[in-house]
Amino acid sequence: MTESNKVLVVGAGPVGYTVALNLAQYGIPFTLLEVDNEISEDPRAGTIHPPTLEMFDRLGLNETIFERGYVVPNYHYRDRRQGLIADFDLGLLSVYTEYPFRLMLEQHKISHIISDRLDAFDNHQILRQHRVVTVGQDDDGVTVEAETPEGNKTFRGRYIIGCDGGRSQVRKSMDVDFEGFTFPERFLVVSTPYDFGEHGYAITNYISDPDEWCALFKVPGTDDAGLWRVVFPTNSEDDEADLFDDQSIEDRLQGFHPNPAAYQIVHRNLYTVHQRVASSYRDGRILIAGDAAHINNPLGGMGMNFGIHDAFNVTEKLAKIWFEDGDENLLDLYDRQRRTVAAEYLQLQTIENKKNIEQRDPVAREKFYDELRAIVADPDRQRTYLHRVAMIEGIERAASIT
Ligand SMILES: Cc1cc2nc3c(=O)[nH]c(=O)nc-3n(C[C@H](O)[C@H](O)[C@H](O)COP(=O)(O)OP(=O)(O)OC[C@H]3O[C@@H](n4cnc5c(N)ncnc54)[C@H](O)[C@@H]3O)c2cc1C
């Protein structure tokens, strides 16, 4: 192997790690460059959907993932005042998948599991404290400059895959647009060990309200004893210090679910929420995947899953090019397949999820609830609905694009 006969991967988030483990399994040498010194523990993704579990199975990860995560056989759609509207039975998906459920496991734990797995492979380097600042390409390969504690360093590779998140430097080097919009309100995420499960909530709940909707999930948490995350919208003019104030968080939680004792708060985080898709995922030898290529609101738990699906798609095509003399047009197919479903499916579904959960018109809201009730009352309709929201439809649609 010459020093440049490898793939450069930028960003060691869940998508960069998934790209890395796929490359390692195919036997493609790579260097992974990451700016942070360690895996970020920000409370972000916690939901893994069935197609992602099928893919993780191919990487031999599921034994560990299942040991550490919670299986979610059903989830609730609720109204904050009326209570339960629809209880979705993910078991109906068993005709499509051997994983007819969601699995809750925090994204940093997935990254750690993959990182441990990578130890079994040679032929790669993972370089932390390396911030990619420029990316260029010529006929033979790509050149990257990274800022490191020892000064700037240059790396060469045959291809580069930018998995460097929503503000991707790799994407910026491609001169593509990141089209879409940013919601005016930010999302507040609060974690507490308070056991909402004792009060009839499922492990995953979407709770509609015209004034203050919320989403409620249980994840394993630091000691695997269980931590509940509550996601609330905020007003665009709200000040961060006020949103994070202990009393304001307590009032918000008490307003949602009265608790005679004060809530114990483990995390409080605020996220700006966007809906954007890059106008191309490929520029010659430069590729992007995950949040670098598409970002969306977290209702439905899809962003990371979708990025992991990108990772499998792009590495499979690179392996064909690397080992089977495959045509480089395969990389355009990656762009067509994954960008089309990001626009047609990921964006539409997540925008619709937000529109429904915050619906202010009482007539439209009741109509939507009636629709959900009708869907859960009919197993065939429910299966078709779940086939879409469990991300199976997106995978099938991508595969249909040639
Ligand atoms: C509140 C919330 C809840 C969510 N819940 C879910 C969920 O349940 N399910 C789901 O599927 N998704 C969910 N998401 C979305 C999910 O968190 C993201 O889609 C996921 O993190 C994307 O992974 P990634 O690896 O593409 O990017 P990131 O996780 O952003 O990782 C990018 C990495 O690149 C590094 N980097 C950035 N710039 C550079 C540079 N110039 N040089 C080197 N390294 C660089 C960063 O340090 C980082 O490590 C949620 C998001 C939020 C905010």
XYZ file of C-alpha atoms and ligand atoms in Angstrom:
455
model
C 0.000 0.000 0.000
C 1.320 3.450 -0.835
C 0.635 6.134 1.707
C -2.127 7.539 -0.486
C -3.764 4.210 -1.357
C -6.479 4.541 1.229
C -9.743 6.258 2.024
C -9.827 9.337 4.246
C -12.828 9.527 6.575
C -13.578 12.786 8.369
C -15.593 12.753 11.601
C -15.838 10.016 14.233
C -19.538 10.314 15.013
C -21.801 7.263 14.614
C -21.764 7.606 10.815
C -17.973 8.012 10.519
C -17.490 5.004 12.777
C -19.937 2.939 10.702
C -18.099 3.910 7.510
C -14.825 2.973 9.233
C -15.961 -0.481 10.381
C -17.400 -1.270 6.952
C -14.116 -0.262 5.285
C -12.201 -2.382 7.803
C -14.401 -5.399 7.101
C -13.985 -4.979 3.345
C -10.233 -4.666 3.842
C -9.944 -1.102 2.509
C -7.222 0.866 4.335
C -8.359 4.160 5.831
C -7.430 7.073 8.052
C -10.171 8.559 10.227
C -9.607 12.192 11.230
C -11.591 13.614 14.149
C -11.301 17.006 15.781
C -12.463 16.007 19.285
C -10.289 14.209 21.764
C -13.017 11.748 22.725
C -16.455 10.485 21.718
C -19.062 13.154 22.509
C -21.668 12.140 25.099
C -24.235 14.763 24.054
C -27.714 13.291 24.504
C -28.756 13.015 20.870
C -29.874 9.834 19.042
C -31.246 7.005 21.145
C -33.514 5.132 18.718
C -32.318 2.368 16.393
C -34.793 1.235 13.728
C -35.137 -2.307 12.260
C -33.129 -1.806 9.015
C -30.238 -0.383 11.044
C -30.303 -3.429 13.327
C -30.152 -5.646 10.230
C -27.088 -3.704 9.056
C -25.408 -3.814 12.474
C -25.938 -7.568 12.410
C -23.752 -7.693 9.273
C -21.014 -5.963 11.262
C -21.347 -8.471 14.117
C -22.436 -5.776 16.567
C -25.840 -6.995 17.654
C -24.868 -9.209 20.549
C -23.357 -6.212 22.353
C -26.039 -3.806 21.170
C -28.798 -6.070 22.474
C -26.999 -6.593 25.789
C -26.901 -2.847 26.350
C -30.079 -1.501 24.723
C -33.819 -1.657 25.428
C -36.114 -3.427 22.988
C -39.214 -1.293 22.262
C -42.076 -3.532 21.106
C -44.654 -0.719 20.907
C -44.829 3.054 21.002
C -47.525 5.550 21.944
C -49.022 8.501 20.179
C -50.670 10.616 22.867
C -52.453 13.879 23.383
C -51.236 15.833 26.375
C -54.822 16.378 27.628
C -56.720 13.358 26.260
C -54.050 10.703 26.965
C -53.431 7.710 24.715
C -54.565 8.076 21.088
C -52.805 5.119 19.412
C -50.596 2.270 20.613
C -48.457 1.049 17.683
C -47.451 -2.614 17.660
C -44.051 -2.882 15.980
C -44.375 -6.684 16.128
C -46.514 -6.401 12.977
C -43.265 -5.742 11.098
C -42.187 -9.363 11.561
C -43.219 -10.091 7.955
C -40.493 -7.694 6.782
C -37.699 -8.023 9.310
C -36.247 -10.279 11.954
C -36.056 -7.149 14.153
C -39.721 -6.068 14.490
C -39.066 -3.419 17.168
C -36.998 -0.331 17.931
C -33.974 -0.540 20.161
C -33.002 2.269 22.511
C -29.284 2.847 22.938
C -27.523 6.197 23.071
C -25.455 7.112 20.018
C -22.193 7.556 21.927
C -22.489 3.951 23.153
C -22.909 2.789 19.547
C -19.754 4.705 18.656
C -17.873 3.097 21.563
C -19.057 -0.390 20.551
C -17.846 0.178 16.973
C -14.592 1.723 18.193
C -13.873 -1.390 20.316
C -14.641 -3.596 17.326
C -12.184 -1.705 15.141
C -9.364 -2.772 17.474
C -9.525 -6.205 15.842
C -8.509 -4.780 12.443
C -5.167 -3.535 11.068
C -4.612 -1.224 8.173
C -6.186 1.861 9.621
C -5.432 4.876 11.779
C -7.810 6.893 13.933
C -6.335 10.332 14.550
C -8.070 12.519 17.115
C -7.392 16.223 17.642
C -7.204 16.535 13.864
C -9.462 19.268 12.524
C -9.818 19.083 8.751
C -9.509 22.590 7.373
C -9.108 22.134 3.623
C -9.947 19.385 1.132
C -8.729 19.347 -2.460
C -8.620 16.779 -5.271
C -6.789 15.991 -8.495
C -6.934 13.145 -11.010
C -5.195 10.681 -8.691
C -6.642 11.435 -5.304
C -7.586 13.819 -2.540
C -5.455 16.006 -0.270
C -6.527 17.120 3.159
C -4.947 19.560 5.532
C -5.680 19.138 9.220
C -4.852 21.289 12.226
C -3.309 19.192 14.982
C -1.632 19.965 18.330
C 1.722 19.423 16.524
C 0.857 21.885 13.773
C -0.811 21.427 10.389
C -0.476 18.068 8.655
C -1.294 16.911 5.136
C -2.951 13.593 4.224
C -3.456 11.933 0.845
C -6.050 9.342 -0.105
C -7.880 7.953 -3.131
C -11.276 9.109 -1.864
C -12.598 11.080 1.078
C -15.893 10.534 2.904
C -17.022 13.510 4.967
C -19.005 12.340 7.991
C -18.265 15.557 9.801
C -21.786 16.555 10.793
C -24.136 19.409 9.924
C -21.416 22.042 9.600
C -19.279 19.738 7.445
C -16.022 21.244 6.225
C -15.854 18.490 3.598
C -19.248 19.538 2.208
C -18.122 23.169 2.128
C -15.109 22.118 0.042
C -17.467 20.537 -2.506
C -19.194 23.809 -3.276
C -22.652 22.248 -3.002
C -25.707 23.956 -1.527
C -27.206 22.796 1.725
C -30.757 23.604 0.812
C -33.640 23.824 3.266
C -34.548 25.831 6.320
C -34.007 26.259 10.056
C -36.939 26.258 12.496
C -37.207 29.455 14.571
C -37.645 27.512 17.832
C -34.979 25.348 19.427
C -35.626 21.985 21.109
C -34.904 21.597 24.813
C -33.857 18.081 25.872
C -34.029 17.246 29.572
C -33.053 13.883 31.116
C -34.364 12.592 34.439
C -34.367 9.201 36.203
C -38.055 9.764 37.175
C -39.891 6.607 36.070
C -42.650 7.676 33.678
C -43.144 3.982 32.872
C -44.960 3.555 36.199
C -47.593 5.965 34.921
C -48.521 4.052 31.787
C -46.069 5.553 29.301
C -44.378 3.315 26.746
C -40.590 3.427 26.263
C -41.251 5.802 23.330
C -44.051 8.391 23.315
C -44.973 11.268 21.007
C -47.290 13.636 22.878
C -49.181 16.208 20.864
C -50.318 19.548 22.214
C -51.187 22.878 20.585
C -49.213 24.819 23.223
C -46.365 22.551 24.266
C -45.965 19.137 22.640
C -43.275 16.789 23.911
C -41.544 13.540 23.077
C -40.656 11.135 25.879
C -38.174 8.243 25.623
C -36.391 5.907 27.959
C -32.717 5.211 27.264
C -30.371 3.013 29.324
C -28.439 5.994 30.808
C -25.057 6.053 32.489
C -25.553 3.061 34.788
C -28.072 1.246 32.527
C -30.768 1.798 35.225
C -32.808 3.904 32.791
C -33.031 7.588 32.082
C -36.040 9.367 30.604
C -35.480 12.060 28.012
C -38.118 14.685 27.453
C -37.951 16.887 24.356
C -39.870 20.193 24.445
C -40.129 23.007 21.907
C -39.106 26.474 23.109
C -40.063 29.940 21.924
C -37.625 31.519 19.500
C -37.192 34.558 21.750
C -36.463 32.477 24.900
C -33.125 33.158 26.505
C -30.832 30.143 27.006
C -30.146 30.975 30.672
C -33.907 31.110 31.380
C -34.523 27.828 29.549
C -31.805 26.092 31.575
C -32.912 27.616 34.884
C -33.699 24.881 37.463
C -37.093 26.303 38.372
C -38.109 26.804 34.748
C -37.253 23.159 33.927
C -39.052 21.978 37.073
C -42.164 23.994 36.120
C -42.106 22.622 32.583
C -41.879 19.015 33.792
C -44.492 19.501 36.548
C -46.790 21.055 33.917
C -46.391 17.968 31.768
C -46.610 15.359 34.516
C -47.142 16.396 38.174
C -44.606 14.769 40.475
C -45.008 15.328 44.232
C -41.210 15.241 44.640
C -38.975 17.602 42.679
C -37.588 16.198 39.409
C -33.933 15.210 39.432
C -32.327 16.588 36.252
C -29.314 14.801 34.771
C -28.880 16.679 31.443
C -30.268 19.818 29.892
C -29.417 20.589 26.265
C -30.699 22.930 23.612
C -30.607 22.123 19.884
C -31.195 24.264 16.834
C -33.276 22.252 14.395
C -32.914 22.298 10.618
C -34.315 20.536 7.564
C -31.642 20.520 4.871
C -30.268 18.217 2.165
C -27.037 18.786 0.210
C -27.552 19.375 -3.501
C -25.036 16.585 -4.242
C -23.398 13.874 -2.119
C -20.512 13.515 -4.587
C -17.999 15.790 -6.205
C -15.423 13.594 -7.973
C -13.475 11.805 -5.247
C -15.189 13.701 -2.431
C -18.279 12.145 -0.826
C -20.467 13.029 2.142
C -22.710 10.939 4.401
C -24.833 11.387 7.539
C -25.550 14.841 8.941
C -22.940 16.269 6.563
C -25.380 15.376 3.769
C -28.798 15.860 5.433
C -30.187 17.188 8.692
C -33.699 16.999 10.057
C -35.688 17.429 13.252
C -35.406 14.468 15.658
C -39.141 13.548 15.773
C -39.241 9.975 14.529
C -35.630 9.246 15.539
C -34.333 9.037 11.992
C -31.256 11.227 11.391
C -28.536 8.935 12.687
C -30.246 5.819 11.306
C -30.435 7.414 7.886
C -26.765 8.378 8.049
C -25.849 4.798 8.967
C -27.802 3.625 5.905
C -25.720 6.079 3.823
C -22.559 4.579 5.337
C -23.450 1.043 4.243
C -24.481 2.186 0.774
C -21.367 4.237 0.014
C -18.860 1.707 1.388
C -20.439 -1.150 -0.562
C -19.942 0.860 -3.761
C -16.410 1.850 -2.854
C -15.566 -1.810 -2.230
C -16.766 -2.680 -5.753
C -14.558 0.061 -7.179
C -11.596 -0.908 -4.984
C -11.572 -4.666 -5.484
C -13.662 -5.406 -8.581
C -12.581 -2.548 -10.820
C -16.124 -1.193 -10.510
C -17.127 1.883 -12.461
C -16.760 5.178 -10.590
C -20.297 5.989 -11.723
C -21.329 3.797 -8.802
C -20.580 6.842 -6.651
C -23.187 8.804 -8.606
C -25.598 5.970 -7.918
C -24.852 6.412 -4.199
C -25.736 10.093 -4.579
C -28.930 9.374 -6.529
C -30.149 6.650 -4.203
C -29.456 8.267 -0.884
C -30.158 11.908 -1.803
C -33.471 10.978 -3.412
C -34.710 9.172 -0.301
C -33.410 11.945 1.963
C -35.609 14.402 0.068
C -38.601 12.156 -0.615
C -38.704 10.371 2.645
C -36.509 11.630 5.517
C -37.384 15.284 5.040
C -41.073 14.762 4.295
C -41.634 12.334 7.164
C -39.862 14.387 9.827
C -41.476 17.669 8.724
C -44.856 15.934 8.829
C -44.107 14.474 12.289
C -43.435 17.970 13.603
C -46.486 19.465 11.894
C -48.757 16.805 13.408
C -47.400 16.900 16.942
C -47.712 20.712 17.158
C -51.042 20.965 15.294
C -52.924 24.009 16.641
C -56.148 23.644 14.632
C -58.510 21.521 16.806
C -60.396 20.151 13.783
C -57.202 19.100 11.982
C -55.854 17.603 15.208
C -58.962 15.478 15.822
C -58.940 14.404 12.161
C -55.336 13.281 12.545
C -56.172 11.368 15.749
C -59.125 9.662 14.034
C -56.756 8.657 11.262
C -54.273 7.175 13.756
C -57.059 5.331 15.580
C -58.267 3.874 12.273
C -54.709 2.810 11.381
C -54.103 0.929 14.647
C -57.555 -0.699 14.437
C -56.615 -2.363 11.135
C -53.497 -4.600 11.241
C -52.864 -4.315 7.489
C -53.033 -0.525 7.533
C -50.924 -0.401 10.660
C -48.277 -2.653 9.073
C -48.126 -0.441 5.983
C -47.826 2.666 8.155
C -45.073 1.134 10.304
C -43.234 -0.076 7.199
C -42.761 3.604 6.368
C -42.027 5.075 9.802
C -39.688 2.210 10.739
C -37.555 3.263 7.730
C -37.983 0.049 5.735
C -39.726 1.855 2.877
C -36.789 4.264 2.488
C -34.325 1.382 2.103
C -36.541 -0.320 -0.485
C -37.034 2.919 -2.419
C -33.265 3.588 -2.500
C -32.632 0.056 -3.798
C -35.184 0.618 -6.582
C -33.157 3.552 -8.000
C -30.694 2.411 -10.655
C -32.071 15.875 20.460
C -31.712 14.974 19.322
C -32.210 13.694 19.289
C -31.917 12.852 18.232
N -32.457 11.600 18.214
C -32.212 10.779 17.182
C -32.690 9.440 17.188
O -33.336 8.988 18.139
N -32.415 8.647 16.116
C -31.681 9.117 15.070
O -31.486 8.364 14.111
N -31.156 10.367 15.057
C -31.402 11.206 16.092
N -30.831 12.438 16.125
C -29.912 12.854 15.047
C -28.495 12.326 15.291
O -28.019 12.795 16.528
C -27.581 12.756 14.164
O -28.214 12.482 12.935
C -26.234 11.995 14.234
O -25.436 12.482 15.289
C -25.453 12.189 12.940
O -24.247 11.474 13.036
P -22.989 11.902 12.180
O -21.938 10.922 12.525
O -23.402 12.120 10.772
O -22.615 13.370 12.707
P -22.136 13.825 14.149
O -22.690 12.956 15.208
O -22.397 15.293 14.206
O -20.552 13.581 14.119
C -19.704 14.390 13.341
C -18.287 14.224 13.856
O -17.399 14.978 13.005
C -16.473 15.699 13.798
N -16.027 16.861 13.006
C -16.759 17.946 12.650
N -16.021 18.781 11.904
C -14.795 18.199 11.777
C -13.592 18.598 11.106
N -13.515 19.737 10.402
N -12.508 17.770 11.192
C -12.574 16.600 11.873
N -13.689 16.194 12.527
C -14.790 16.981 12.468
C -17.280 16.062 15.039
O -16.438 16.374 16.140
C -18.089 14.787 15.260
O -17.408 13.844 16.050
C -31.098 13.306 17.176
C -30.549 14.595 17.214
C -30.853 15.416 18.276
C -30.259 16.794 18.311
